[in-house]
Amino acid sequence: MSQERVGFFTDTSVCIGCKACEVACKEWNAIPEDGLSLTGMSYDNTQALGASTWRHVAFIEQPRPEGRTRLPLVEGDARDGNQDAEGAAGGDMRWLMSSDVCKHCTHAACLDVCPTGSLFRTEFGTVVVQEDICNGCGYCVPACPYGVIEQRPHDGRAFKCTMCYDRLGAGQEPACAKACPTESIQFGPLDELRERAALRVDQLHEAGVTDARLYGHDPDDGVGGDGAFFLLLDEPEVYGLPPDPVVTTRDLPEMWKHAGVAAVSLLGGIAACFALAGAGRGRR
């Protein structure tokens, strides 16, 4: 990579669920409309990431944990967290809102399994699908530990977030980060974002939000750290995220090693059989 690695830091504590990021993503990348999928269980109308939903704002509605008060404002922070649906008269429910996206993993299994080179790592450290090279094999779909990649039904090709690769090349930030009104989605050099995120967690802990934690920021985790990481206010599973993601191709070298040993053993056995057969004919 010739450029400094960049990424997303999504601070869910200030997400207001406006879905401006979803709209901006669709408009800039000319992503086709995939309809409104109201489930009757939530205000969320997109449900999950997919081939035609590269940004998804999740609405997690749940009973407010016992003793949990409204998310306090941190002194000097003009952005209001709107996760607690208490209303003027109070209440027992809260909303956790989070804008999800492809994680642009450091160790990306989708890259490992792609047979055509359609998936590649850019000079910015992001992972992009070249749709004109994708043959629709679908290997990348089960390889992703986050379930991000999906194939479009009409042609089978895979699609996902490109982190607005064309905008990065022009020195611009991704459309979703540009459109976010509360700076919940922050874009920049990954190392700088990690430092900023750690400070934000400290601020929230000091303000009494003890559940605040970072997800996907650790370079020593199962995917080598994510290029898009999050500040969460509850366990990852609450947001539909795997608690301990692992690159799904991590065991491939060991598997190939065992396969090689088995193949050599098999060939050795066949050779021994031919040798014994030849020796038997010689005695006759």
mmCIF file of C-alpha atoms in Angstrom:
data_model
loop_
_atom_site.group_PDB
_atom_site.id
_atom_site.type_symbol
_atom_site.label_atom_id
_atom_site.label_comp_id
_atom_site.label_asym_id
_atom_site.label_seq_id
_atom_site.Cartn_x
_atom_site.Cartn_y
_atom_site.Cartn_z
ATOM 1 C CA MET A 1 0.000 0.000 0.000
ATOM 2 C CA SER A 2 1.480 3.330 -1.023
ATOM 3 C CA GLN A 3 -1.050 5.371 0.950
ATOM 4 C CA GLU A 4 -1.726 5.573 4.669
ATOM 5 C CA ARG A 5 -4.442 3.095 5.595
ATOM 6 C CA VAL A 6 -7.812 4.754 6.134
ATOM 7 C CA GLY A 7 -11.069 3.540 7.618
ATOM 8 C CA PHE A 8 -14.303 4.216 9.472
ATOM 9 C CA PHE A 9 -14.921 4.731 13.176
ATOM 10 C CA THR A 10 -18.646 4.503 13.890
ATOM 11 C CA ASP A 11 -19.641 5.979 17.255
ATOM 12 C CA THR A 12 -23.052 4.467 17.918
ATOM 13 C CA SER A 13 -23.524 6.623 21.024
ATOM 14 C CA VAL A 14 -24.377 9.604 18.810
ATOM 15 C CA CYS A 15 -26.237 7.828 15.998
ATOM 16 C CA ILE A 16 -29.777 9.229 15.684
ATOM 17 C CA GLY A 17 -30.994 6.663 13.150
ATOM 18 C CA CYS A 18 -31.660 9.222 10.416
ATOM 19 C CA LYS A 19 -30.369 6.862 7.683
ATOM 20 C CA ALA A 20 -28.722 9.751 5.830
ATOM 21 C CA CYS A 21 -25.714 7.460 5.348
ATOM 22 C CA GLU A 22 -27.865 4.830 3.640
ATOM 23 C CA VAL A 23 -29.331 7.384 1.250
ATOM 24 C CA ALA A 24 -25.965 8.992 0.474
ATOM 25 C CA CYS A 25 -24.419 5.579 -0.171
ATOM 26 C CA LYS A 26 -27.159 4.595 -2.586
ATOM 27 C CA GLU A 27 -27.127 7.916 -4.416
ATOM 28 C CA TRP A 28 -23.370 8.160 -4.897
ATOM 29 C CA ASN A 29 -22.803 4.515 -5.843
ATOM 30 C CA ALA A 30 -25.969 4.236 -7.968
ATOM 31 C CA ILE A 31 -27.105 1.212 -5.952
ATOM 32 C CA PRO A 32 -30.484 -0.097 -7.134
ATOM 33 C CA GLU A 33 -33.546 0.249 -4.949
ATOM 34 C CA ASP A 34 -34.188 -2.931 -2.986
ATOM 35 C CA GLY A 35 -37.586 -2.005 -1.627
ATOM 36 C CA LEU A 36 -38.825 -1.266 1.854
ATOM 37 C CA SER A 37 -38.843 -4.359 4.045
ATOM 38 C CA LEU A 38 -40.898 -3.410 7.068
ATOM 39 C CA THR A 39 -41.041 -6.350 9.457
ATOM 40 C CA GLY A 40 -43.594 -4.954 11.873
ATOM 41 C CA MET A 41 -41.020 -5.424 14.618
ATOM 42 C CA SER A 42 -38.957 -2.269 14.103
ATOM 43 C CA TYR A 43 -38.717 1.122 12.404
ATOM 44 C CA ASP A 44 -35.790 -0.310 10.442
ATOM 45 C CA ASN A 45 -36.791 -0.812 6.815
ATOM 46 C CA THR A 46 -33.664 -2.409 5.378
ATOM 47 C CA GLN A 47 -33.009 -5.167 7.949
ATOM 48 C CA ALA A 48 -29.437 -6.101 6.959
ATOM 49 C CA LEU A 49 -26.452 -5.440 4.730
ATOM 50 C CA GLY A 50 -26.689 -6.905 1.257
ATOM 51 C CA ALA A 51 -25.762 -6.580 -2.396
ATOM 52 C CA SER A 52 -27.969 -3.488 -2.701
ATOM 53 C CA THR A 53 -27.614 -2.213 0.877
ATOM 54 C CA TRP A 54 -23.983 -1.292 1.555
ATOM 55 C CA ARG A 55 -24.847 0.794 4.651
ATOM 56 C CA HIS A 56 -27.483 -0.396 7.085
ATOM 57 C CA VAL A 57 -28.683 1.543 10.114
ATOM 58 C CA ALA A 58 -29.919 -0.958 12.661
ATOM 59 C CA PHE A 59 -32.647 -0.067 15.163
ATOM 60 C CA ILE A 60 -32.305 -2.334 18.188
ATOM 61 C CA GLU A 61 -35.320 -1.877 20.431
ATOM 62 C CA GLN A 62 -35.026 -3.519 23.827
ATOM 63 C CA PRO A 63 -36.113 -3.146 27.441
ATOM 64 C CA ARG A 64 -33.878 -0.681 29.225
ATOM 65 C CA PRO A 65 -31.451 -2.610 31.464
ATOM 66 C CA GLU A 66 -32.197 -2.243 35.155
ATOM 67 C CA GLY A 67 -30.478 0.804 36.597
ATOM 68 C CA ARG A 68 -29.640 2.154 33.123
ATOM 69 C CA THR A 69 -30.334 5.880 32.841
ATOM 70 C CA ARG A 70 -30.529 8.082 29.792
ATOM 71 C CA LEU A 71 -27.225 8.386 27.974
ATOM 72 C CA PRO A 72 -25.627 11.505 29.464
ATOM 73 C CA LEU A 73 -24.061 14.227 27.425
ATOM 74 C CA VAL A 74 -20.312 14.482 27.794
ATOM 75 C CA GLU A 75 -19.250 17.994 28.722
ATOM 76 C CA GLY A 76 -18.159 19.891 25.646
ATOM 77 C CA ASP A 77 -19.842 17.420 23.296
ATOM 78 C CA ALA A 78 -22.561 19.109 21.282
ATOM 79 C CA ARG A 79 -23.818 15.850 19.817
ATOM 80 C CA ASP A 80 -26.757 14.304 21.630
ATOM 81 C CA GLY A 81 -27.068 10.561 22.048
ATOM 82 C CA ASN A 82 -30.616 9.484 21.318
ATOM 83 C CA GLN A 83 -30.588 5.815 22.214
ATOM 84 C CA ASP A 84 -33.084 5.881 25.122
ATOM 85 C CA ALA A 85 -36.699 6.016 23.969
ATOM 86 C CA GLU A 86 -38.039 7.323 27.250
ATOM 87 C CA GLY A 87 -40.247 10.194 26.088
ATOM 88 C CA ALA A 88 -41.378 13.086 28.219
ATOM 89 C CA ALA A 89 -42.988 10.825 30.790
ATOM 90 C CA GLY A 90 -40.167 8.289 30.880
ATOM 91 C CA GLY A 91 -40.392 4.658 29.806
ATOM 92 C CA ASP A 92 -38.863 1.219 29.934
ATOM 93 C CA MET A 93 -37.530 0.893 26.340
ATOM 94 C CA ARG A 94 -34.382 2.086 24.628
ATOM 95 C CA TRP A 95 -33.151 2.162 21.043
ATOM 96 C CA LEU A 96 -29.596 1.264 20.153
ATOM 97 C CA MET A 97 -28.843 2.627 16.696
ATOM 98 C CA SER A 98 -25.814 1.664 14.672
ATOM 99 C CA SER A 99 -24.777 2.169 11.051
ATOM 100 C CA ASP A 100 -23.249 -1.106 9.903
ATOM 101 C CA VAL A 101 -20.943 -1.559 6.919
ATOM 102 C CA CYS A 102 -18.319 -3.904 5.458
ATOM 103 C CA LYS A 103 -15.446 -4.178 7.935
ATOM 104 C CA HIS A 104 -12.604 -4.114 5.337
ATOM 105 C CA CYS A 105 -10.717 -6.708 7.379
ATOM 106 C CA THR A 106 -6.945 -6.746 7.649
ATOM 107 C CA HIS A 107 -7.018 -10.505 7.003
ATOM 108 C CA ALA A 108 -9.889 -10.704 4.529
ATOM 109 C CA ALA A 109 -11.078 -14.240 3.787
ATOM 110 C CA CYS A 110 -13.013 -13.008 0.768
ATOM 111 C CA LEU A 111 -9.701 -12.080 -0.851
ATOM 112 C CA ASP A 112 -8.267 -15.531 -0.096
ATOM 113 C CA VAL A 113 -11.055 -17.454 -1.809
ATOM 114 C CA CYS A 114 -11.764 -15.252 -4.855
ATOM 115 C CA PRO A 115 -10.603 -17.249 -7.929
ATOM 116 C CA THR A 116 -10.712 -14.394 -10.449
ATOM 117 C CA GLY A 117 -9.025 -11.544 -8.588
ATOM 118 C CA SER A 118 -12.288 -9.637 -8.580
ATOM 119 C CA LEU A 119 -11.696 -8.814 -4.920
ATOM 120 C CA PHE A 120 -8.548 -6.792 -4.310
ATOM 121 C CA ARG A 121 -6.971 -4.614 -1.646
ATOM 122 C CA THR A 122 -6.573 -1.002 -2.650
ATOM 123 C CA GLU A 123 -3.716 1.367 -1.929
ATOM 124 C CA PHE A 124 -5.848 2.743 0.933
ATOM 125 C CA GLY A 125 -6.048 -0.646 2.675
ATOM 126 C CA THR A 126 -9.709 -1.160 1.752
ATOM 127 C CA VAL A 127 -11.221 -4.238 0.083
ATOM 128 C CA VAL A 128 -13.127 -3.707 -3.173
ATOM 129 C CA VAL A 129 -15.084 -5.945 -5.570
ATOM 130 C CA GLN A 130 -14.524 -5.349 -9.285
ATOM 131 C CA GLU A 131 -17.966 -6.184 -10.611
ATOM 132 C CA ASP A 132 -16.794 -6.587 -14.211
ATOM 133 C CA ILE A 133 -14.413 -9.393 -13.175
ATOM 134 C CA CYS A 134 -16.704 -11.201 -10.705
ATOM 135 C CA ASN A 135 -17.876 -14.515 -12.204
ATOM 136 C CA GLY A 136 -20.613 -15.083 -9.634
ATOM 137 C CA CYS A 137 -19.022 -18.160 -8.052
ATOM 138 C CA GLY A 138 -20.177 -17.010 -4.594
ATOM 139 C CA TYR A 139 -17.125 -18.307 -2.704
ATOM 140 C CA CYS A 140 -16.726 -14.969 -0.937
ATOM 141 C CA VAL A 141 -20.231 -15.083 0.560
ATOM 142 C CA PRO A 142 -19.666 -17.885 3.118
ATOM 143 C CA ALA A 143 -16.032 -16.827 3.579
ATOM 144 C CA CYS A 144 -16.958 -13.489 5.185
ATOM 145 C CA PRO A 145 -17.117 -13.894 8.991
ATOM 146 C CA TYR A 146 -19.533 -10.947 9.194
ATOM 147 C CA GLY A 147 -21.987 -12.046 6.504
ATOM 148 C CA VAL A 148 -21.497 -8.800 4.609
ATOM 149 C CA ILE A 149 -21.142 -9.902 0.979
ATOM 150 C CA GLU A 150 -24.186 -10.906 -1.040
ATOM 151 C CA GLN A 151 -24.912 -11.823 -4.654
ATOM 152 C CA ARG A 152 -27.534 -10.011 -6.684
ATOM 153 C CA PRO A 153 -30.269 -12.419 -7.783
ATOM 154 C CA HIS A 154 -30.461 -11.336 -11.435
ATOM 155 C CA ASP A 155 -26.811 -12.017 -12.345
ATOM 156 C CA GLY A 156 -25.161 -13.676 -9.335
ATOM 157 C CA ARG A 157 -22.349 -11.141 -9.008
ATOM 158 C CA ALA A 158 -21.176 -10.129 -5.524
ATOM 159 C CA PHE A 159 -21.391 -6.575 -4.214
ATOM 160 C CA LYS A 160 -20.450 -4.735 -1.021
ATOM 161 C CA CYS A 161 -19.143 -1.411 0.293
ATOM 162 C CA THR A 162 -16.119 -0.026 -1.564
ATOM 163 C CA MET A 163 -15.569 2.768 0.986
ATOM 164 C CA CYS A 164 -16.233 5.016 -2.030
ATOM 165 C CA TYR A 165 -12.949 4.049 -3.697
ATOM 166 C CA ASP A 166 -13.545 6.580 -6.475
ATOM 167 C CA ARG A 167 -13.975 9.409 -3.960
ATOM 168 C CA LEU A 168 -10.842 8.388 -2.038
ATOM 169 C CA GLY A 169 -8.837 8.572 -5.252
ATOM 170 C CA ALA A 170 -10.066 12.147 -5.694
ATOM 171 C CA GLY A 171 -9.113 13.136 -2.129
ATOM 172 C CA GLN A 172 -12.712 13.106 -0.858
ATOM 173 C CA GLU A 173 -14.226 11.299 2.114
ATOM 174 C CA PRO A 174 -16.844 8.563 1.576
ATOM 175 C CA ALA A 175 -20.383 9.726 0.928
ATOM 176 C CA CYS A 176 -21.811 8.188 4.120
ATOM 177 C CA ALA A 177 -19.344 9.991 6.396
ATOM 178 C CA LYS A 178 -19.907 13.239 4.502
ATOM 179 C CA ALA A 179 -23.677 12.980 4.990
ATOM 180 C CA CYS A 180 -23.710 11.962 8.688
ATOM 181 C CA PRO A 181 -25.152 14.947 10.625
ATOM 182 C CA THR A 182 -23.861 13.890 14.069
ATOM 183 C CA GLU A 183 -20.388 12.645 13.071
ATOM 184 C CA SER A 184 -21.363 9.172 14.184
ATOM 185 C CA ILE A 185 -19.494 7.942 11.103
ATOM 186 C CA GLN A 186 -15.948 9.299 11.174
ATOM 187 C CA PHE A 187 -13.441 8.747 8.367
ATOM 188 C CA GLY A 188 -9.679 9.180 8.390
ATOM 189 C CA PRO A 189 -6.298 7.484 8.961
ATOM 190 C CA LEU A 190 -6.968 4.268 10.860
ATOM 191 C CA ASP A 191 -4.356 4.824 13.571
ATOM 192 C CA GLU A 192 -5.719 8.298 14.261
ATOM 193 C CA LEU A 193 -9.273 6.958 14.456
ATOM 194 C CA ARG A 194 -8.235 4.302 16.975
ATOM 195 C CA GLU A 195 -6.730 6.951 19.233
ATOM 196 C CA ARG A 196 -9.834 9.113 18.916
ATOM 197 C CA ALA A 197 -12.072 6.135 19.686
ATOM 198 C CA ALA A 198 -10.133 5.240 22.834
ATOM 199 C CA LEU A 199 -10.534 8.810 24.102
ATOM 200 C CA ARG A 200 -14.268 8.712 23.373
ATOM 201 C CA VAL A 201 -14.665 5.506 25.384
ATOM 202 C CA ASP A 202 -12.816 7.110 28.300
ATOM 203 C CA GLN A 203 -15.163 10.117 28.103
ATOM 204 C CA LEU A 204 -18.240 7.913 28.222
ATOM 205 C CA HIS A 205 -16.900 5.830 31.104
ATOM 206 C CA GLU A 206 -16.217 8.982 33.084
ATOM 207 C CA ALA A 207 -19.781 10.100 32.343
ATOM 208 C CA GLY A 208 -21.140 6.854 33.765
ATOM 209 C CA VAL A 209 -21.701 4.903 30.536
ATOM 210 C CA THR A 210 -19.807 1.833 31.685
ATOM 211 C CA ASP A 211 -21.138 -0.411 28.901
ATOM 212 C CA ALA A 212 -19.308 1.574 26.193
ATOM 213 C CA ARG A 213 -16.734 -0.559 24.418
ATOM 214 C CA LEU A 214 -14.854 -0.756 21.115
ATOM 215 C CA TYR A 215 -15.414 -3.504 18.575
ATOM 216 C CA GLY A 216 -13.109 -4.431 15.698
ATOM 217 C CA HIS A 217 -10.303 -2.043 16.682
ATOM 218 C CA ASP A 218 -7.775 -4.619 17.951
ATOM 219 C CA PRO A 219 -5.042 -5.576 15.426
ATOM 220 C CA ASP A 220 -4.553 -8.812 17.364
ATOM 221 C CA ASP A 221 -8.101 -10.113 16.953
ATOM 222 C CA GLY A 222 -9.174 -12.969 14.681
ATOM 223 C CA VAL A 223 -9.233 -10.842 11.532
ATOM 224 C CA GLY A 224 -6.210 -8.671 12.289
ATOM 225 C CA GLY A 225 -8.370 -5.692 13.144
ATOM 226 C CA ASP A 226 -11.082 -4.072 11.027
ATOM 227 C CA GLY A 227 -10.799 -1.111 8.721
ATOM 228 C CA ALA A 228 -14.283 -0.179 9.937
ATOM 229 C CA PHE A 229 -14.708 -0.468 13.701
ATOM 230 C CA PHE A 230 -17.351 0.587 16.197
ATOM 231 C CA LEU A 231 -18.079 2.024 19.623
ATOM 232 C CA LEU A 232 -20.933 -0.067 21.031
ATOM 233 C CA LEU A 233 -23.152 0.434 24.065
ATOM 234 C CA ASP A 234 -23.911 -3.256 24.603
ATOM 235 C CA GLU A 235 -22.581 -6.697 23.704
ATOM 236 C CA PRO A 236 -21.762 -7.225 19.992
ATOM 237 C CA GLU A 237 -24.434 -9.910 19.722
ATOM 238 C CA VAL A 238 -27.097 -7.303 20.510
ATOM 239 C CA TYR A 239 -26.112 -5.514 17.292
ATOM 240 C CA GLY A 240 -25.994 -8.747 15.280
ATOM 241 C CA LEU A 241 -22.189 -8.826 15.283
ATOM 242 C CA PRO A 242 -20.119 -11.954 16.024
ATOM 243 C CA PRO A 243 -18.390 -11.636 19.420
ATOM 244 C CA ASP A 244 -15.086 -13.144 18.275
ATOM 245 C CA PRO A 245 -14.816 -12.990 14.469
ATOM 246 C CA VAL A 246 -12.097 -15.138 12.926
ATOM 247 C CA VAL A 247 -10.849 -15.144 9.348
ATOM 248 C CA THR A 248 -12.495 -18.241 7.921
ATOM 249 C CA THR A 249 -9.431 -19.247 5.875
ATOM 250 C CA ARG A 250 -7.018 -19.324 8.805
ATOM 251 C CA ASP A 251 -6.761 -23.143 8.748
ATOM 252 C CA LEU A 252 -6.165 -23.452 4.989
ATOM 253 C CA PRO A 253 -2.329 -23.717 5.221
ATOM 254 C CA GLU A 254 -2.593 -26.503 7.791
ATOM 255 C CA MET A 255 -5.284 -28.239 5.735
ATOM 256 C CA TRP A 256 -3.124 -28.130 2.602
ATOM 257 C CA LYS A 257 -0.198 -29.458 4.628
ATOM 258 C CA HIS A 258 -2.234 -32.440 5.826
ATOM 259 C CA ALA A 259 -3.572 -33.005 2.317
ATOM 260 C CA GLY A 260 -0.018 -33.003 0.970
ATOM 261 C CA VAL A 261 1.127 -35.525 3.560
ATOM 262 C CA ALA A 262 -1.870 -37.729 2.746
ATOM 263 C CA ALA A 263 -1.163 -37.491 -0.995
ATOM 264 C CA VAL A 264 2.505 -38.451 -0.505
ATOM 265 C CA SER A 265 1.483 -41.374 1.703
ATOM 266 C CA LEU A 266 -1.036 -42.521 -0.904
ATOM 267 C CA LEU A 267 1.510 -42.320 -3.715
ATOM 268 C CA GLY A 268 4.019 -44.173 -1.560
ATOM 269 C CA GLY A 269 1.492 -46.934 -0.919
ATOM 270 C CA ILE A 270 0.689 -47.223 -4.638
ATOM 271 C CA ALA A 271 4.385 -47.368 -5.491
ATOM 272 C CA ALA A 272 4.920 -50.095 -2.888
ATOM 273 C CA CYS A 273 2.051 -52.115 -4.365
ATOM 274 C CA PHE A 274 3.533 -51.893 -7.860
ATOM 275 C CA ALA A 275 6.946 -52.879 -6.484
ATOM 276 C CA LEU A 276 5.530 -55.937 -4.730
ATOM 277 C CA ALA A 277 3.576 -56.910 -7.842
ATOM 278 C CA GLY A 278 6.727 -56.616 -9.945
ATOM 279 C CA ALA A 279 8.716 -58.698 -7.471
ATOM 280 C CA GLY A 280 6.021 -61.413 -7.577
ATOM 281 C CA ARG A 281 6.122 -61.628 -11.378
ATOM 282 C CA GLY A 282 9.934 -61.871 -11.237
ATOM 283 C CA ARG A 283 9.770 -65.006 -9.078
ATOM 284 C CA ARG A 284 7.563 -66.750 -11.600
#
